[in-house]
PDB file of N, CA and C in Angstrom:
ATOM      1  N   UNK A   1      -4.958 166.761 -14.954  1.00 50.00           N
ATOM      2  CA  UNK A   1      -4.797 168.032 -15.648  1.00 50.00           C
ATOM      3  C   UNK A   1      -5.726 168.101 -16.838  1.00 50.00           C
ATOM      4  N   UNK A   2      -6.863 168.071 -16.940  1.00 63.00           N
ATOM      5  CA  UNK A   2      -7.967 168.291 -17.726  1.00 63.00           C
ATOM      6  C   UNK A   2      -7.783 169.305 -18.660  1.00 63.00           C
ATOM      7  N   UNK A   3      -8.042 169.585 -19.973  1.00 75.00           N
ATOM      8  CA  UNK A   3      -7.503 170.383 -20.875  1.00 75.00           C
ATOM      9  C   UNK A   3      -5.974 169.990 -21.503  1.00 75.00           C
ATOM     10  N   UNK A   4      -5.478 169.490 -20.837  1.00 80.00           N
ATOM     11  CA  UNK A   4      -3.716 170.031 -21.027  1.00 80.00           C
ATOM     12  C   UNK A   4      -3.353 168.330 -22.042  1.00 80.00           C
ATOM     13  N   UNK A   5      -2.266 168.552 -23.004  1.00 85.00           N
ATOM     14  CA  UNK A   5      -1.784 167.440 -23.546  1.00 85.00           C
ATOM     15  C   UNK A   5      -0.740 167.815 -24.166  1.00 85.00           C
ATOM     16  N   UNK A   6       0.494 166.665 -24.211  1.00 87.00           N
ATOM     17  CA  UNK A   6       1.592 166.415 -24.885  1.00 87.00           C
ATOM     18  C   UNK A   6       1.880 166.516 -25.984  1.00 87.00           C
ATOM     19  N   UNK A   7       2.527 167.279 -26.256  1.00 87.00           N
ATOM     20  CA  UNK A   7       3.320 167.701 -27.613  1.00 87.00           C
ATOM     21  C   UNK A   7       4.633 167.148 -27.964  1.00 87.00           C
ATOM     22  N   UNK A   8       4.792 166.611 -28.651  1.00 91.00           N
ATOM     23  CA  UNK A   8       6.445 165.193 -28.912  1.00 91.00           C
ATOM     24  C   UNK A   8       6.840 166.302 -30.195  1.00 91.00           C
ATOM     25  N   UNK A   9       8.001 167.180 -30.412  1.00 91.00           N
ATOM     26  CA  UNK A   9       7.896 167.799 -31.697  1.00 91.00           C
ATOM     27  C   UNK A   9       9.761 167.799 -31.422  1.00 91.00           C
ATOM     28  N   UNK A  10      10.419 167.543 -33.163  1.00 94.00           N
ATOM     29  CA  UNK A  10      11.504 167.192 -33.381  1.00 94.00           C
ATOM     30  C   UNK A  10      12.295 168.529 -33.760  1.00 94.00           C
ATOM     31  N   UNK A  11      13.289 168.973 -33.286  1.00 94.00           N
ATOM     32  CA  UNK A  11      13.998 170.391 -33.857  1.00 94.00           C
ATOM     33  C   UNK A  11      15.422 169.988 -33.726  1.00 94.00           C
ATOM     34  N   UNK A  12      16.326 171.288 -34.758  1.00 96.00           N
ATOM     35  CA  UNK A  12      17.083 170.626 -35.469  1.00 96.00           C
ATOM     36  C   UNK A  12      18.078 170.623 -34.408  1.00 96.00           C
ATOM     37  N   UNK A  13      19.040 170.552 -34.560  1.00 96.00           N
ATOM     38  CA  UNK A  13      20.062 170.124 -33.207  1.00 96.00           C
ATOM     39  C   UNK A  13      20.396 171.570 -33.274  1.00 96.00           C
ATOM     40  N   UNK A  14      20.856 172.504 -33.658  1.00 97.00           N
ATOM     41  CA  UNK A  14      21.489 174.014 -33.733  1.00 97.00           C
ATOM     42  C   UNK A  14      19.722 174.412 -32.670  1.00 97.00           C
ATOM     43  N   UNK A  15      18.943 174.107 -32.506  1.00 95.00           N
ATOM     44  CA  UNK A  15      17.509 174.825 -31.854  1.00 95.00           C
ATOM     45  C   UNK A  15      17.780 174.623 -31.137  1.00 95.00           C
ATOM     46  N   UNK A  16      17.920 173.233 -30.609  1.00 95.00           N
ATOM     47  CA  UNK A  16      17.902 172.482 -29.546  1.00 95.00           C
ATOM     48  C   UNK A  16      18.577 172.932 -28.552  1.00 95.00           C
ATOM     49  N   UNK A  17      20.230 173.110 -28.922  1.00 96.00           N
ATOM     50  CA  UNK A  17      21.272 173.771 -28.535  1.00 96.00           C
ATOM     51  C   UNK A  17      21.030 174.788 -27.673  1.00 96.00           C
ATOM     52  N   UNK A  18      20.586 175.322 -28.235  1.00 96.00           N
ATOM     53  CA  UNK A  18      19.890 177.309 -28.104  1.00 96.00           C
ATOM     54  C   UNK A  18      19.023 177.139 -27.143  1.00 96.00           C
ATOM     55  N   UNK A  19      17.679 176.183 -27.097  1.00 95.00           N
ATOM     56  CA  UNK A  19      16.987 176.061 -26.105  1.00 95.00           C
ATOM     57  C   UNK A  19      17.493 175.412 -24.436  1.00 95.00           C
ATOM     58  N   UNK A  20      17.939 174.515 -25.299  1.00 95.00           N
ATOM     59  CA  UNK A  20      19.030 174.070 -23.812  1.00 95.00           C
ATOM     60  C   UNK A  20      19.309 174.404 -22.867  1.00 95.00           C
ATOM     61  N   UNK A  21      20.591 176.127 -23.816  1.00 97.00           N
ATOM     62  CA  UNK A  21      21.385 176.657 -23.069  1.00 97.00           C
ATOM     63  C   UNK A  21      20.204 177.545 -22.560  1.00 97.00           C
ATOM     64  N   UNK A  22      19.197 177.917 -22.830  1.00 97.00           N
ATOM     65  CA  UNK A  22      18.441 178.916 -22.449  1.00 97.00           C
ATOM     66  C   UNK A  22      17.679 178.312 -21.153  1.00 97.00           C
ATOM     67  N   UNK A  23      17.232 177.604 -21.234  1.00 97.00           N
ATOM     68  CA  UNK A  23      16.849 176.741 -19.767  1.00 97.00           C
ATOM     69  C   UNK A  23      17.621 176.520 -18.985  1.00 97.00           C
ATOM     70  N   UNK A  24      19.317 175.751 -19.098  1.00 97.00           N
ATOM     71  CA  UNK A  24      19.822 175.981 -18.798  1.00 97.00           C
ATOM     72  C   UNK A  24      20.569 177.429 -17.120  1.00 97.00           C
ATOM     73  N   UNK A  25      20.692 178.664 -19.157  1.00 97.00           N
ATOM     74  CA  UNK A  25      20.765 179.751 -17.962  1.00 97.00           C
ATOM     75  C   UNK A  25      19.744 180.252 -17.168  1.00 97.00           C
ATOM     76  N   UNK A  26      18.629 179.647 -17.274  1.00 97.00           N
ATOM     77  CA  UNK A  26      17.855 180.432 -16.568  1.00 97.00           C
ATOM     78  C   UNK A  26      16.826 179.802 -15.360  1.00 97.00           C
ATOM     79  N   UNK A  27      17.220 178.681 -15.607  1.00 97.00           N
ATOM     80  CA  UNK A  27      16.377 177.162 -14.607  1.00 97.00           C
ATOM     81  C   UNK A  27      14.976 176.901 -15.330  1.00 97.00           C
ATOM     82  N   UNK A  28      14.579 177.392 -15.888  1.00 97.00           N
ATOM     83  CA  UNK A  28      13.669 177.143 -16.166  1.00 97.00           C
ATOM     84  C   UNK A  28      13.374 175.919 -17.265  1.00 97.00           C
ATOM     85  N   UNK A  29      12.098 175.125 -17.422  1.00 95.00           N
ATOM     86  CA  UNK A  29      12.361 173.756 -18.880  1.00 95.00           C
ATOM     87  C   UNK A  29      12.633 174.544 -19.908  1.00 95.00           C
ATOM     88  N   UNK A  30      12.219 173.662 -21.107  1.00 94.00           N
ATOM     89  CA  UNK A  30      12.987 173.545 -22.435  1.00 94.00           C
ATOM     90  C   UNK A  30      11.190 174.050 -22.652  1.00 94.00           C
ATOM     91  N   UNK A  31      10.565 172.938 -21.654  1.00 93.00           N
ATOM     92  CA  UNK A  31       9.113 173.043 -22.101  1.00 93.00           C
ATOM     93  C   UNK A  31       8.732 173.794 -21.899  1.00 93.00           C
ATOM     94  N   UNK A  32       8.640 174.843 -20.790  1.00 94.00           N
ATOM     95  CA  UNK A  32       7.936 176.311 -20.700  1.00 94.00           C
ATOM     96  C   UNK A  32       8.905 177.511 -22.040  1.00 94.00           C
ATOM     97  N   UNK A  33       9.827 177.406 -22.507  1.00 95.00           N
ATOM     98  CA  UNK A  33       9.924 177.936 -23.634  1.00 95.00           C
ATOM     99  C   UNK A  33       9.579 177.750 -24.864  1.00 95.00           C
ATOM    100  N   UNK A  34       9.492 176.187 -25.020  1.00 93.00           N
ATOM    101  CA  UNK A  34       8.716 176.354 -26.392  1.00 93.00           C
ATOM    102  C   UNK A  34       6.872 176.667 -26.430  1.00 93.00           C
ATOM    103  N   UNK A  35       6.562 176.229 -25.177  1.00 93.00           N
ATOM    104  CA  UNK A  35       5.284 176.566 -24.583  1.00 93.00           C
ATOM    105  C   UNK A  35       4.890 178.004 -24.798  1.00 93.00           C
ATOM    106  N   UNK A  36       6.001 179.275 -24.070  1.00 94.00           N
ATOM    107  CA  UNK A  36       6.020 179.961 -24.753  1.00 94.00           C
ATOM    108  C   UNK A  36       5.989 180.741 -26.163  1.00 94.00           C
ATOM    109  N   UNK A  37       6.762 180.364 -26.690  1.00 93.00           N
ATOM    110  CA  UNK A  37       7.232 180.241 -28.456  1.00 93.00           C
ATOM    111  C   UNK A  37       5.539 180.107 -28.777  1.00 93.00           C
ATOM    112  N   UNK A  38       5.206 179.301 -28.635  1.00 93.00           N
ATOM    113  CA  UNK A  38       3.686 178.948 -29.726  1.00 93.00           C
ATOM    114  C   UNK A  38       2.836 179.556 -28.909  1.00 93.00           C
ATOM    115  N   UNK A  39       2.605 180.326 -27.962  1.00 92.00           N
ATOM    116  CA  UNK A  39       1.323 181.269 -27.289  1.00 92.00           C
ATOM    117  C   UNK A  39       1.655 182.457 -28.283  1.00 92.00           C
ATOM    118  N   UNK A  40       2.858 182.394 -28.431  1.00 92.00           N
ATOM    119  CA  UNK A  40       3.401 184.329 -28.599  1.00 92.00           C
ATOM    120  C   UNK A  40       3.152 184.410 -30.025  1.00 92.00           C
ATOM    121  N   UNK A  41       3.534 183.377 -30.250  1.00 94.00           N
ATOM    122  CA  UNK A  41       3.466 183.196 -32.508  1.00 94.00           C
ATOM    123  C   UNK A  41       2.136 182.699 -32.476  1.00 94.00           C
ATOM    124  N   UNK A  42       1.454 182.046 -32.189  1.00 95.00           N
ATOM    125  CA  UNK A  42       0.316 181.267 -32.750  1.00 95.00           C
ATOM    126  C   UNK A  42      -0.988 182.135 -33.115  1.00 95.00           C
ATOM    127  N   UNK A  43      -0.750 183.144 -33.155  1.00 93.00           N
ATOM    128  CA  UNK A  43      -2.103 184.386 -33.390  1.00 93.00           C
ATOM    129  C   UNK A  43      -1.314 185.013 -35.120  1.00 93.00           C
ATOM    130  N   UNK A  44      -0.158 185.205 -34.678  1.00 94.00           N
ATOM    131  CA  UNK A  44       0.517 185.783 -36.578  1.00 94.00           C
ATOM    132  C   UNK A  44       0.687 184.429 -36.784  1.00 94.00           C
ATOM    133  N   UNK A  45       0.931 183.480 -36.534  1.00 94.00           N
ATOM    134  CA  UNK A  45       0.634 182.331 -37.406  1.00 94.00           C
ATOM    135  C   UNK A  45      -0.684 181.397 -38.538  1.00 94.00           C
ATOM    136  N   UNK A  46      -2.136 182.361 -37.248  1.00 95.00           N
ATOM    137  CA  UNK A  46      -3.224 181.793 -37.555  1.00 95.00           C
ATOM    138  C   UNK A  46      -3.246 183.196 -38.874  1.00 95.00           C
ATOM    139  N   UNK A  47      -3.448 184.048 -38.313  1.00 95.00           N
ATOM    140  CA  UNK A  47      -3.455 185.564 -39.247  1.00 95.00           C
ATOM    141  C   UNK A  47      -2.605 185.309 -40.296  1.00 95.00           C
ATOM    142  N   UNK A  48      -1.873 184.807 -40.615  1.00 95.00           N
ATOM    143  CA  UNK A  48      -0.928 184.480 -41.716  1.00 95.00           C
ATOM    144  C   UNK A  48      -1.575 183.215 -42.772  1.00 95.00           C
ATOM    145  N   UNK A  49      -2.005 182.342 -41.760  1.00 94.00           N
ATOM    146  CA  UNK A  49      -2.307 181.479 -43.092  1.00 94.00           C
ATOM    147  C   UNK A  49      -3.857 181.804 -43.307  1.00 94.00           C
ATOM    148  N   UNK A  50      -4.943 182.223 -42.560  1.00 94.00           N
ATOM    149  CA  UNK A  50      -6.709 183.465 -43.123  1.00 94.00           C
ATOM    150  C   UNK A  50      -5.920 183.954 -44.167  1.00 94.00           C
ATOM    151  N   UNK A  51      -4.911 184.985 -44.160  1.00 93.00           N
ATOM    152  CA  UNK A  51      -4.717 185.864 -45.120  1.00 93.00           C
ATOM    153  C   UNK A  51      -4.351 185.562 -46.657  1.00 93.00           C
ATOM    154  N   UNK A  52      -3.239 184.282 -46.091  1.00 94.00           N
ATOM    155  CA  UNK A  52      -3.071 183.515 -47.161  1.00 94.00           C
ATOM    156  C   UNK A  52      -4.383 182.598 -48.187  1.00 94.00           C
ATOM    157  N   UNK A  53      -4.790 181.798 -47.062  1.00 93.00           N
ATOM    158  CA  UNK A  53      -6.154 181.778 -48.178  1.00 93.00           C
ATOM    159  C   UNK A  53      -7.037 182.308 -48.740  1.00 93.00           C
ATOM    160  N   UNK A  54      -7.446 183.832 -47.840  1.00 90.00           N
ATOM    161  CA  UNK A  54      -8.231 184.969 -48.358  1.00 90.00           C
ATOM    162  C   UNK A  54      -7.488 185.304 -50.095  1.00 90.00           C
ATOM    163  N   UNK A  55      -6.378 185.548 -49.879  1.00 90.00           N
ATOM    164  CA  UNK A  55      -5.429 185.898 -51.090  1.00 90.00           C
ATOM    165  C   UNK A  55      -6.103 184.787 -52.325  1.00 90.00           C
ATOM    166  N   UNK A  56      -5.530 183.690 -52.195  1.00 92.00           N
ATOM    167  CA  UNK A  56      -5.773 182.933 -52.862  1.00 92.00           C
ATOM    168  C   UNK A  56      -7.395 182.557 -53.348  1.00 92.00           C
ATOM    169  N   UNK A  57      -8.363 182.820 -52.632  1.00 91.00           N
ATOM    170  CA  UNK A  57      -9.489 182.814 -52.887  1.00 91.00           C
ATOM    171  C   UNK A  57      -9.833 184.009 -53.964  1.00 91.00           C
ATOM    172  N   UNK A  58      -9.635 184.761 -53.474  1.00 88.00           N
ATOM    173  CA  UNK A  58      -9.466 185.981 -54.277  1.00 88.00           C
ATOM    174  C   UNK A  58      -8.949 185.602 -55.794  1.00 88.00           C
ATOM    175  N   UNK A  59      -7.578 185.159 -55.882  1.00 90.00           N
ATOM    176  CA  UNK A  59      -7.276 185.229 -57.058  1.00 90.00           C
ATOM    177  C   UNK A  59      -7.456 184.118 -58.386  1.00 90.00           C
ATOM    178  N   UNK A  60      -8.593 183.129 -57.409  1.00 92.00           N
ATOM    179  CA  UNK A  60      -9.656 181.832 -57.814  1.00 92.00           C
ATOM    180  C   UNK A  60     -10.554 182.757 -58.297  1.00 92.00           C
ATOM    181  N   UNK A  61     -11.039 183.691 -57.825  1.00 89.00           N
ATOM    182  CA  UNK A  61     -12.585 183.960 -58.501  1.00 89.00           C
ATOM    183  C   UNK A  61     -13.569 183.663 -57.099  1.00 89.00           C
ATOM    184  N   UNK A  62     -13.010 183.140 -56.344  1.00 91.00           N
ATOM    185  CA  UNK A  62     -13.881 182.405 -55.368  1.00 91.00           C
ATOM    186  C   UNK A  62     -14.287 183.609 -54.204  1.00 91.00           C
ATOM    187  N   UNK A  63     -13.535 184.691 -54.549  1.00 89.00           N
ATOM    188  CA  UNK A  63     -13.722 185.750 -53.037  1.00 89.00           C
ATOM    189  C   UNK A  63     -13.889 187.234 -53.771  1.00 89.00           C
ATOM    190  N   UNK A  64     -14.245 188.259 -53.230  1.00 85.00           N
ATOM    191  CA  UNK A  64     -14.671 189.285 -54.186  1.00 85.00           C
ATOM    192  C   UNK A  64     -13.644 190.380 -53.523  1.00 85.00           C
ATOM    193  N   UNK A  65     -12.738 191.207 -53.632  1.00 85.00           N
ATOM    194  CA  UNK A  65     -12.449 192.199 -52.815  1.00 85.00           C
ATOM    195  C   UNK A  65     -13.289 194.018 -52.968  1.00 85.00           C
ATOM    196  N   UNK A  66     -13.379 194.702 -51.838  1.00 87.00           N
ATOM    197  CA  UNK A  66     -13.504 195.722 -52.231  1.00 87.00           C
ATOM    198  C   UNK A  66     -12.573 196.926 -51.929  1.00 87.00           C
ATOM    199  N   UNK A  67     -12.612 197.786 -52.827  1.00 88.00           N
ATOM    200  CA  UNK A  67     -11.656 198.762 -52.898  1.00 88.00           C
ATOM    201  C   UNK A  67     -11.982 199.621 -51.939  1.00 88.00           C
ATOM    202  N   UNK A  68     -10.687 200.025 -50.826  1.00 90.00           N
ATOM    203  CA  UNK A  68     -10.417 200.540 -49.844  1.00 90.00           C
ATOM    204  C   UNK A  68     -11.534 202.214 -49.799  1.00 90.00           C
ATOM    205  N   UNK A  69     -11.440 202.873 -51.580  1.00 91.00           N
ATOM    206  CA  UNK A  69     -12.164 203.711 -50.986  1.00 91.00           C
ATOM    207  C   UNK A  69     -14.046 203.592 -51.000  1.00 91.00           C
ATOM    208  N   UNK A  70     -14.115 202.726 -51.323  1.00 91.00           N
ATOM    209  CA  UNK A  70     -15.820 202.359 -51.516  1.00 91.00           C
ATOM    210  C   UNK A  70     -15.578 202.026 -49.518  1.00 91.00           C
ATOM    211  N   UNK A  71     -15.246 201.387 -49.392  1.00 90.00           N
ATOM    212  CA  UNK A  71     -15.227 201.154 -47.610  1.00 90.00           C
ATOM    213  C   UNK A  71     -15.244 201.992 -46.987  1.00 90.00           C
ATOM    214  N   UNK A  72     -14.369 203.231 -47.295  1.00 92.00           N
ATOM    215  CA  UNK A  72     -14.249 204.333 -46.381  1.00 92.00           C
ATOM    216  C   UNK A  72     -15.575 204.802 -46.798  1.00 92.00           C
ATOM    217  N   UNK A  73     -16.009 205.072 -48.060  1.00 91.00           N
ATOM    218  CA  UNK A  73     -17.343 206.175 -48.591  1.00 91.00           C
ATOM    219  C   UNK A  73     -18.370 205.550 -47.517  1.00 91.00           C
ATOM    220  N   UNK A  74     -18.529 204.227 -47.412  1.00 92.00           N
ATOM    221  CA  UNK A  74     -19.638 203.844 -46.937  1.00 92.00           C
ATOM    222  C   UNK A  74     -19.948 203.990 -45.471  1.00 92.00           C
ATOM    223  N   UNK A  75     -18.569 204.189 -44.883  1.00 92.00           N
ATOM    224  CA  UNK A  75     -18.950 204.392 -43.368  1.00 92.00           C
ATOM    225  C   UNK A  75     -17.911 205.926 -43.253  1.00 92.00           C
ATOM    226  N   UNK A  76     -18.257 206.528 -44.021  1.00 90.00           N
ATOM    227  CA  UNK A  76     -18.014 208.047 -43.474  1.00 90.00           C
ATOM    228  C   UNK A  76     -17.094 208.211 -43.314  1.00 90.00           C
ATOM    229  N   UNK A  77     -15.982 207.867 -44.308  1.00 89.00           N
ATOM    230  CA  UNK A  77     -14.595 208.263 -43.395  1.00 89.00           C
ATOM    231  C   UNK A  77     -13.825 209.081 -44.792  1.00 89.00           C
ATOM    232  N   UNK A  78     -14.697 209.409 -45.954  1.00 78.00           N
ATOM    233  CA  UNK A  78     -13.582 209.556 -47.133  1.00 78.00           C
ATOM    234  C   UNK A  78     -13.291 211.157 -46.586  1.00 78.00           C
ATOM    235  N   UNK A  79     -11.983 211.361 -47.033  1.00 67.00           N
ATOM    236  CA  UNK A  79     -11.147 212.936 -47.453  1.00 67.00           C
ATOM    237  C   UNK A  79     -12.449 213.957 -47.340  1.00 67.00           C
TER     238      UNK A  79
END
């Protein structure tokens, strides 16, 4: 299986529970749901922490922002 590798990750027993029963009711693993879980989150996860450091760069001095209406003026979109 070229590409593909093991993930060993610890959750709290109340998750666990939940995932269980969810495989469980439905036949399916534990592993194609959390497999799931991180395809579906892992894009607002990545977008969450860019934004977070954008922020923080920003409020270093290290990043410049520009104001929403200089953006619009420049590509034609103001009122």
């Amino acid at each position: 299986m070229g590409g593909h590798f093991m993930l060993a990750i610890r959750l709290p027993p109340d998750i666990e529970s939940r995932l269980d029963a969810l495989a469980k009711a439905t036949g399916r693993s534990k592993s194609f749901y959390a497999r799931q879980a991180i395809l579906e989150h892992l894009d607002d996860l990545e977008d969450i922490y860019l934004a977070e450091r954008e922020l923080e760069d920003v409020r270093a001095g290290r990043s410049v922002s520009t104001p929403l209406e200089e953006v619009m003026k420049a590509h034609g979109l103001e009122d």
